[in-house]
Coordinates of C-alpha atoms in Angstrom, one line a residue:
Chain A
M254 CA -67.8 -5.5 -50.9
T255 CA -66.3 -6.9 -54.0
D256 CA -68.4 -6.8 -57.4
A257 CA -70.6 -9.5 -57.8
G258 CA -68.6 -12.8 -59.1
K259 CA -64.9 -10.9 -58.8
A260 CA -63.1 -12.1 -55.9
G261 CA -60.2 -10.1 -54.6
E262 CA -57.0 -10.2 -54.5
P263 CA -56.4 -13.7 -52.6
T264 CA -54.3 -14.5 -49.7
R265 CA -51.8 -17.1 -49.3
I266 CA -51.9 -20.4 -46.5
A267 CA -48.8 -21.0 -46.1
P268 CA -46.9 -24.7 -46.5
R269 CA -48.1 -27.2 -43.3
S270 CA -49.8 -23.7 -41.6
G271 CA -53.8 -22.8 -41.6
A272 CA -55.9 -20.2 -40.7
A273 CA -59.1 -19.1 -39.9
F274 CA -62.3 -16.7 -40.6
K275 CA -65.7 -15.2 -40.5
L276 CA -68.0 -15.6 -43.4
H277 CA -72.0 -14.4 -43.9
D278 CA -74.6 -16.4 -44.5
G279 CA -74.4 -15.6 -48.7
Q280 CA -70.4 -15.8 -48.9
L281 CA -68.9 -17.0 -51.7
L282 CA -65.6 -18.9 -50.4
T283 CA -62.7 -19.5 -53.1
V284 CA -59.9 -22.5 -52.0
I285 CA -57.7 -22.6 -54.4
D286 CA -54.6 -24.8 -54.9
P287 CA -51.9 -22.5 -56.9
E288 CA -49.6 -24.9 -57.0
G289 CA -51.3 -28.2 -58.4
Q290 CA -51.3 -31.1 -55.9
Q291 CA -52.0 -30.0 -52.6
V292 CA -55.3 -30.7 -49.7
S293 CA -56.5 -27.9 -48.3
D294 CA -58.9 -28.9 -44.5
L295 CA -61.9 -27.0 -43.9
L296 CA -63.3 -27.1 -41.0
A297 CA -66.9 -24.7 -40.2
Y298 CA -68.9 -24.0 -37.9
N299 CA -71.8 -21.3 -36.6
A300 CA -70.4 -18.0 -35.8
H301 CA -73.0 -17.8 -33.2
D302 CA -72.8 -20.9 -31.7
V303 CA -69.5 -22.9 -32.6
R304 CA -71.5 -26.0 -30.8
E305 CA -73.5 -26.5 -34.9
V306 CA -70.1 -27.6 -36.5
L307 CA -70.1 -29.3 -39.9
S308 CA -71.1 -33.3 -40.1
S309 CA -69.7 -35.8 -42.7
G310 CA -71.8 -37.8 -41.4
R311 CA -74.9 -35.8 -41.8
T312 CA -73.2 -34.8 -45.1
L313 CA -73.0 -38.3 -46.6
D314 CA -75.8 -39.3 -45.7
Y315 CA -78.1 -37.5 -47.4
A316 CA -75.6 -37.0 -50.7
E317 CA -75.8 -40.7 -50.9
T318 CA -72.1 -40.2 -51.8
I319 CA -69.0 -40.3 -50.7
R320 CA -67.7 -38.0 -53.5
L321 CA -69.5 -35.1 -52.8
T322 CA -69.0 -32.0 -55.5
T323 CA -70.8 -29.2 -57.3
G324 CA -74.6 -29.3 -56.1
H325 CA -73.9 -30.8 -53.1
S326 CA -74.3 -29.3 -49.6
L327 CA -72.1 -29.8 -46.8
Y328 CA -74.0 -30.2 -43.5
S329 CA -74.7 -29.7 -39.8
N330 CA -74.0 -31.9 -36.8
R331 CA -77.9 -30.2 -36.9
S332 CA -78.6 -31.6 -40.5
R333 CA -78.6 -27.2 -41.9
V334 CA -76.9 -26.5 -44.8
M335 CA -73.7 -24.7 -44.2
F336 CA -71.6 -24.8 -47.0
E337 CA -72.8 -25.4 -51.1
I338 CA -70.7 -26.1 -53.8
V339 CA -71.1 -23.7 -56.1
H340 CA -68.0 -24.3 -58.4
D341 CA -65.9 -27.2 -58.6
T342 CA -62.6 -28.2 -61.6
V343 CA -61.6 -30.7 -59.7
G344 CA -64.6 -33.1 -58.5
L345 CA -62.4 -36.0 -56.4
H346 CA -62.7 -34.9 -52.6
D347 CA -62.2 -35.7 -49.1
F348 CA -65.0 -36.4 -46.3
L349 CA -63.9 -40.0 -45.0
L350 CA -60.2 -39.2 -43.0
T351 CA -59.1 -36.2 -39.6
P352 CA -56.6 -33.2 -40.2
C353 CA -53.4 -34.7 -40.2
S354 CA -51.7 -34.5 -36.2
V355 CA -49.3 -35.4 -33.8
A356 CA -50.8 -39.2 -33.2
T357 CA -50.8 -39.8 -36.8
F358 CA -47.7 -39.1 -37.8
E359 CA -46.3 -41.1 -35.3
H360 CA -47.8 -43.6 -36.5
F361 CA -47.6 -43.5 -40.2
Y362 CA -44.6 -41.8 -40.5
P363 CA -42.5 -42.8 -38.6
D364 CA -39.5 -42.2 -40.0
K365 CA -39.8 -38.5 -40.3
P366 CA -40.3 -35.7 -38.8
V367 CA -42.9 -35.2 -36.4
H368 CA -45.2 -31.7 -37.5
R369 CA -48.0 -30.3 -35.6
G370 CA -50.0 -31.5 -38.7
C371 CA -53.8 -30.0 -39.7
F372 CA -54.8 -30.8 -36.7
G373 CA -52.4 -28.6 -34.6
N374 CA -53.0 -26.1 -36.9
L375 CA -56.5 -25.7 -37.1
A376 CA -56.8 -25.5 -33.4
E377 CA -53.9 -22.8 -33.5
A378 CA -55.9 -20.9 -35.5
L379 CA -60.1 -21.3 -34.2
A380 CA -58.5 -20.8 -30.1
P381 CA -59.6 -17.8 -30.9
Y382 CA -63.4 -18.3 -31.8
G383 CA -63.4 -19.9 -28.9
I384 CA -62.9 -23.2 -31.0
S385 CA -60.4 -25.9 -28.7
E386 CA -59.2 -29.2 -30.1
D387 CA -61.8 -31.3 -29.2
D388 CA -64.4 -29.2 -31.3
I389 CA -62.6 -30.8 -34.4
P390 CA -64.7 -32.9 -36.2
I391 CA -63.9 -35.2 -39.3
A392 CA -63.1 -32.6 -42.3
F393 CA -63.7 -31.8 -45.7
N394 CA -60.7 -32.2 -46.9
C395 CA -60.9 -30.3 -50.5
F396 CA -58.8 -31.5 -53.0
M397 CA -58.0 -35.0 -51.3
N398 CA -57.4 -38.1 -53.1
V399 CA -59.4 -41.4 -50.3
S400 CA -60.3 -44.3 -53.1
V401 CA -62.4 -47.1 -52.4
D402 CA -62.2 -50.3 -52.0
G403 CA -66.1 -51.2 -52.5
N404 CA -65.4 -55.1 -52.6
T405 CA -62.8 -55.3 -49.3
G406 CA -63.4 -51.7 -48.1
G407 CA -59.9 -51.3 -47.9
L408 CA -59.0 -46.3 -48.2
R409 CA -55.8 -45.6 -50.2
V410 CA -54.7 -42.4 -50.2
L411 CA -53.4 -40.5 -53.6
P412 CA -51.9 -38.2 -54.6
P413 CA -54.6 -35.1 -56.2
V414 CA -54.8 -34.5 -59.1
S415 CA -56.0 -31.4 -59.0
K416 CA -53.4 -28.9 -61.0
A417 CA -52.1 -25.3 -60.8
G418 CA -55.2 -22.4 -59.7
D419 CA -57.6 -26.0 -59.4
C420 CA -60.3 -24.5 -57.3
L421 CA -63.2 -24.9 -55.1
K422 CA -66.1 -22.8 -54.3
L423 CA -68.5 -23.1 -51.8
R424 CA -71.6 -20.7 -50.7
A425 CA -71.7 -19.9 -47.1
R426 CA -76.0 -20.9 -45.5
M427 CA -75.4 -19.6 -42.9
D428 CA -72.0 -17.1 -40.7
L429 CA -68.9 -19.1 -40.0
I430 CA -66.0 -20.0 -38.9
V431 CA -63.9 -21.8 -41.7
G432 CA -60.7 -23.5 -40.7
L433 CA -59.0 -23.6 -44.1
T434 CA -55.3 -25.8 -43.6
A435 CA -52.4 -26.5 -46.9
C436 CA -52.3 -30.5 -45.1
S437 CA -48.4 -30.9 -43.6
A438 CA -49.6 -34.7 -44.1
Y439 CA -46.7 -36.5 -46.5
D440 CA -49.4 -39.0 -48.9
S441 CA -51.8 -36.5 -48.5
N442 CA -50.0 -34.3 -50.9
G443 CA -47.4 -36.3 -53.2
G444 CA -44.6 -36.4 -51.0
S445 CA -44.4 -32.2 -50.2
F446 CA -46.2 -29.8 -48.7
R447 CA -47.2 -26.6 -51.6
P448 CA -49.6 -23.2 -50.1
I449 CA -53.6 -23.3 -50.9
D450 CA -54.5 -19.5 -51.7
Y451 CA -58.4 -19.0 -50.4
C452 CA -60.5 -15.8 -51.3
I453 CA -64.4 -14.4 -50.2
S454 CA -66.0 -12.4 -52.1
D455 CA -69.9 -11.1 -52.1
G456 CA -70.6 -12.1 -55.4
Chain B
M240 CA -68.1 -60.3 -11.8
T241 CA -69.0 -62.6 -13.5
D242 CA -66.5 -66.1 -15.8
A243 CA -63.5 -65.5 -17.8
G244 CA -64.9 -65.1 -21.4
K245 CA -69.0 -65.6 -20.0
A246 CA -71.4 -62.6 -20.4
G247 CA -74.3 -62.5 -17.4
E248 CA -77.6 -62.7 -18.8
P249 CA -78.7 -60.5 -21.9
T250 CA -80.1 -56.4 -22.0
R251 CA -82.6 -56.0 -24.4
I252 CA -83.2 -52.8 -25.6
A253 CA -86.6 -53.4 -27.8
P254 CA -86.8 -51.7 -31.3
R255 CA -87.0 -48.2 -31.9
S256 CA -84.7 -47.3 -28.5
G257 CA -82.5 -46.6 -26.9
A258 CA -79.8 -46.7 -23.5
A259 CA -76.6 -46.2 -22.3
F260 CA -74.2 -47.4 -19.7
K261 CA -70.8 -47.2 -17.8
L262 CA -68.2 -49.6 -19.1
H263 CA -64.6 -50.2 -18.0
D264 CA -61.2 -50.3 -18.9
G265 CA -60.8 -54.3 -19.8
Q266 CA -64.5 -55.7 -20.0
L267 CA -66.1 -56.7 -22.8
L268 CA -69.1 -55.2 -24.8
T269 CA -71.3 -57.7 -26.4
V270 CA -73.6 -56.3 -29.2
I271 CA -76.5 -59.9 -29.9
D272 CA -78.6 -59.1 -32.6
P273 CA -81.3 -61.8 -31.4
E274 CA -83.8 -61.8 -34.6
G275 CA -81.6 -60.8 -37.0
Q276 CA -81.1 -57.7 -40.1
Q277 CA -81.3 -54.7 -36.9
V278 CA -78.5 -52.2 -36.9
S279 CA -77.3 -51.1 -33.6
D280 CA -76.1 -47.2 -33.1
L281 CA -73.3 -47.3 -31.0
L282 CA -71.7 -44.6 -29.4
A283 CA -67.9 -44.0 -26.5
Y284 CA -67.1 -41.2 -24.4
N285 CA -64.1 -41.3 -22.4
A286 CA -66.3 -41.8 -18.4
H287 CA -63.6 -38.9 -17.0
D288 CA -64.3 -36.4 -19.3
V289 CA -66.7 -36.7 -21.9
R290 CA -64.6 -34.2 -24.6
E291 CA -63.3 -37.6 -25.8
V292 CA -65.3 -39.1 -28.1
L293 CA -65.5 -41.7 -31.1
S294 CA -64.0 -40.7 -34.0
S295 CA -65.0 -41.6 -37.7
G296 CA -62.3 -40.1 -39.2
R297 CA -59.2 -42.1 -36.5
T298 CA -61.1 -45.1 -36.8
L299 CA -60.9 -45.6 -41.1
D300 CA -57.3 -43.5 -40.9
Y301 CA -55.4 -45.7 -38.7
A302 CA -57.5 -48.7 -39.9
E303 CA -56.4 -47.9 -44.3
T304 CA -60.3 -49.9 -44.8
I305 CA -64.3 -49.0 -44.0
R306 CA -64.3 -52.5 -43.6
L307 CA -63.6 -52.5 -39.5
T308 CA -64.0 -56.7 -38.4
T309 CA -62.0 -58.2 -35.8
G310 CA -58.3 -57.0 -34.6
H311 CA -58.8 -53.5 -35.4
S312 CA -59.8 -50.8 -32.6
L313 CA -61.5 -48.0 -33.0
Y314 CA -59.9 -44.5 -31.6
S315 CA -61.6 -41.6 -30.4
N316 CA -60.8 -38.0 -31.0
R317 CA -57.3 -37.8 -29.7
S318 CA -56.6 -39.9 -31.3
R319 CA -56.3 -42.9 -28.2
V320 CA -58.1 -47.0 -28.9
M321 CA -62.0 -46.9 -26.5
F322 CA -62.9 -50.2 -27.9
E323 CA -60.8 -53.1 -29.4
I324 CA -62.8 -55.2 -31.5
V325 CA -62.7 -58.7 -30.3
H326 CA -65.3 -61.0 -33.0
D327 CA -67.6 -61.3 -34.7
T328 CA -69.9 -63.3 -36.5
V329 CA -71.2 -60.8 -39.4
G330 CA -68.0 -58.1 -40.4
L331 CA -70.3 -55.4 -42.4
H332 CA -71.2 -52.3 -39.9
D333 CA -70.7 -48.3 -40.5
F334 CA -68.0 -46.0 -39.5
L335 CA -69.8 -43.1 -42.5
L336 CA -73.5 -42.5 -40.9
T337 CA -75.0 -40.3 -38.4
P338 CA -77.8 -41.8 -36.0
C339 CA -81.2 -41.3 -37.8
S340 CA -82.9 -38.4 -36.7
V341 CA -86.4 -36.3 -37.2
A342 CA -84.4 -34.3 -40.0
T343 CA -83.8 -37.2 -41.6
F344 CA -86.9 -39.1 -41.4
E345 CA -88.2 -35.9 -42.9
H346 CA -85.4 -36.2 -45.5
F347 CA -86.3 -40.1 -46.1
Y348 CA -89.4 -40.7 -44.9
P349 CA -91.9 -38.3 -45.2
D350 CA -95.0 -40.4 -46.3
K351 CA -94.7 -42.2 -42.8
P352 CA -94.4 -41.0 -39.0
V353 CA -92.2 -38.6 -38.2
H354 CA -89.4 -41.0 -35.2
R355 CA -86.8 -39.1 -33.2
G356 CA -84.6 -41.8 -34.3
C357 CA -81.0 -42.8 -32.9
F358 CA -80.0 -39.9 -32.1
G359 CA -82.9 -39.1 -30.1
N360 CA -83.4 -42.1 -28.0
L361 CA -79.4 -41.6 -27.9
A362 CA -79.3 -37.9 -26.6
E363 CA -81.8 -39.4 -24.1
A364 CA -80.1 -42.0 -22.5
L365 CA -76.7 -40.4 -23.1
A366 CA -78.7 -37.2 -20.9
P367 CA -78.2 -38.5 -17.1
Y368 CA -74.5 -38.3 -17.9
G369 CA -74.3 -34.3 -19.3
I370 CA -73.7 -35.8 -23.2
S371 CA -76.1 -33.3 -25.3
E372 CA -77.2 -33.6 -28.3
D373 CA -74.8 -31.2 -30.7
D374 CA -71.7 -34.1 -28.9
I375 CA -73.1 -36.8 -30.4
P376 CA -70.6 -37.6 -33.3
I377 CA -71.0 -40.0 -36.4
A378 CA -71.8 -43.8 -34.3
F379 CA -70.2 -46.9 -35.5
N380 CA -73.6 -48.2 -37.1
C381 CA -73.1 -52.3 -35.9
F382 CA -74.7 -53.8 -38.2
M383 CA -75.2 -51.8 -40.6
N384 CA -74.3 -52.6 -44.0
V385 CA -73.9 -49.4 -46.2
S386 CA -72.6 -50.0 -50.0
V387 CA -70.1 -47.7 -51.2
D388 CA -69.6 -48.0 -54.5
G389 CA -66.0 -47.7 -55.6
N390 CA -66.5 -45.6 -59.3
T391 CA -69.0 -43.3 -58.3
G392 CA -68.5 -43.1 -54.6
G393 CA -72.6 -43.9 -54.1
L394 CA -73.6 -44.5 -50.7
R395 CA -76.2 -47.7 -51.2
V396 CA -77.8 -48.4 -48.0
L397 CA -79.1 -52.1 -47.8
P398 CA -80.5 -54.8 -45.5
P399 CA -78.6 -56.1 -42.4
V400 CA -76.5 -59.3 -43.7
S401 CA -76.4 -60.7 -39.3
K402 CA -78.8 -63.2 -38.7
A403 CA -80.5 -64.0 -35.7
G404 CA -77.5 -64.7 -32.6
D405 CA -75.5 -63.1 -34.6
C406 CA -73.1 -60.4 -32.4
L407 CA -69.0 -58.0 -32.2
K408 CA -67.6 -58.3 -29.0
L409 CA -65.4 -55.0 -28.5
R410 CA -63.2 -54.8 -25.1
A411 CA -62.9 -51.5 -23.8
R412 CA -59.4 -49.8 -23.3
M413 CA -60.3 -46.9 -21.1
D414 CA -63.0 -46.6 -18.7
L415 CA -66.5 -45.5 -20.9
I416 CA -69.8 -44.4 -21.4
V417 CA -71.4 -46.7 -23.9
G418 CA -74.3 -45.8 -26.4
L419 CA -76.9 -48.3 -27.8
T420 CA -79.6 -48.0 -30.0
A421 CA -82.2 -50.5 -32.0
C422 CA -81.9 -48.8 -35.0
S423 CA -85.2 -46.7 -35.6
A424 CA -85.1 -46.1 -39.9
Y425 CA -86.6 -48.2 -42.3
D426 CA -84.2 -49.1 -44.5
S427 CA -81.0 -49.6 -42.5
N428 CA -83.1 -52.5 -40.8
G429 CA -84.2 -54.1 -44.1
G430 CA -88.1 -52.1 -43.5
S431 CA -88.8 -53.2 -39.8
F432 CA -87.7 -52.7 -36.7
R433 CA -86.2 -55.9 -33.9
P434 CA -84.5 -55.3 -30.5
I435 CA -81.2 -54.9 -29.6
D436 CA -78.8 -57.6 -26.2
Y437 CA -76.3 -56.3 -24.9
C438 CA -74.2 -58.6 -22.2
I439 CA -70.9 -57.1 -20.5
S440 CA -68.8 -59.1 -19.1
D441 CA -65.2 -58.8 -17.4
G442 CA -64.1 -62.3 -19.1

């Protein structure tokens, strides 16, 4: 157990890869963009029943905004709080779009090499927990900059505004299995790929 | 089999209730707002494997807009087209929010009687197909008017702009199990509750 408020040494997620881990009720997850302009897709499942899963629709409904930041909660499909956002140095994240995948690479980047994307990385990382591809919902895309035109409804994926060292801290409100990536898509990350760091602490 | 382009007699979904039915690949579903200002939550599952389900995130990603209308497709979590929107007399629908439920009634309408909402109505209607509450994703909310402030991200649920007789026509692109409601929430429907009609045709 680490000291209250003091996170341990960060764990690094290499560029275009993913990880999964358990988080206990009350623990703090810090997602860090160590070099800047890098998106990290976050998923969460109830550790005791993985049919309970992060829900963009429930979260946006309760928050009454698509701009989720400090003070907002991330809800499950059963309307229960999975995470509270307790600190956010960026204030610009996405909860509309799904993890990039082979299909989205083929669609958006037909001239570039296909990558399994966050979807494939999350599926592999979550498989040991009995979670499969079809169980992957809309991710909470940390640092992802998606603009919505209020008049036309048009969506644009813009480079993240996060700078080196920016972070998002989320407190678990139930025992969770978490999936987390360093995103693999060109547009989401300003054209290149960097790592993501994360810490788990009890403080 | 009905004549091409000519739908049969509409089936009525009573106010604050729901229905589920099969739709074959190529069939046309017409969702009608018979009295105006009434939302209808739409869900779809691959009839041969209900783990393949409508995905807001995939759909919005491919459409590059939250304003889905004629010409857009609704995608599954496996990036396959479930529906094509072929006719739309309204042009304002929502694909951000989840079906209203006991929990959302308690949250948004603490002084009003709790209702099981579209979520409960869909769960009951879909149960005979082996689909349970946890399998309900973000619905495509026909005629629902949700504004997004492009600057602040703020969401507002406004009265639908649909008028009596307005309709949305969707062509099935695979064999589907469909869930459809006449929505039960106050704000979504301008404060009162009306029926929804639908037709299935081969045209």
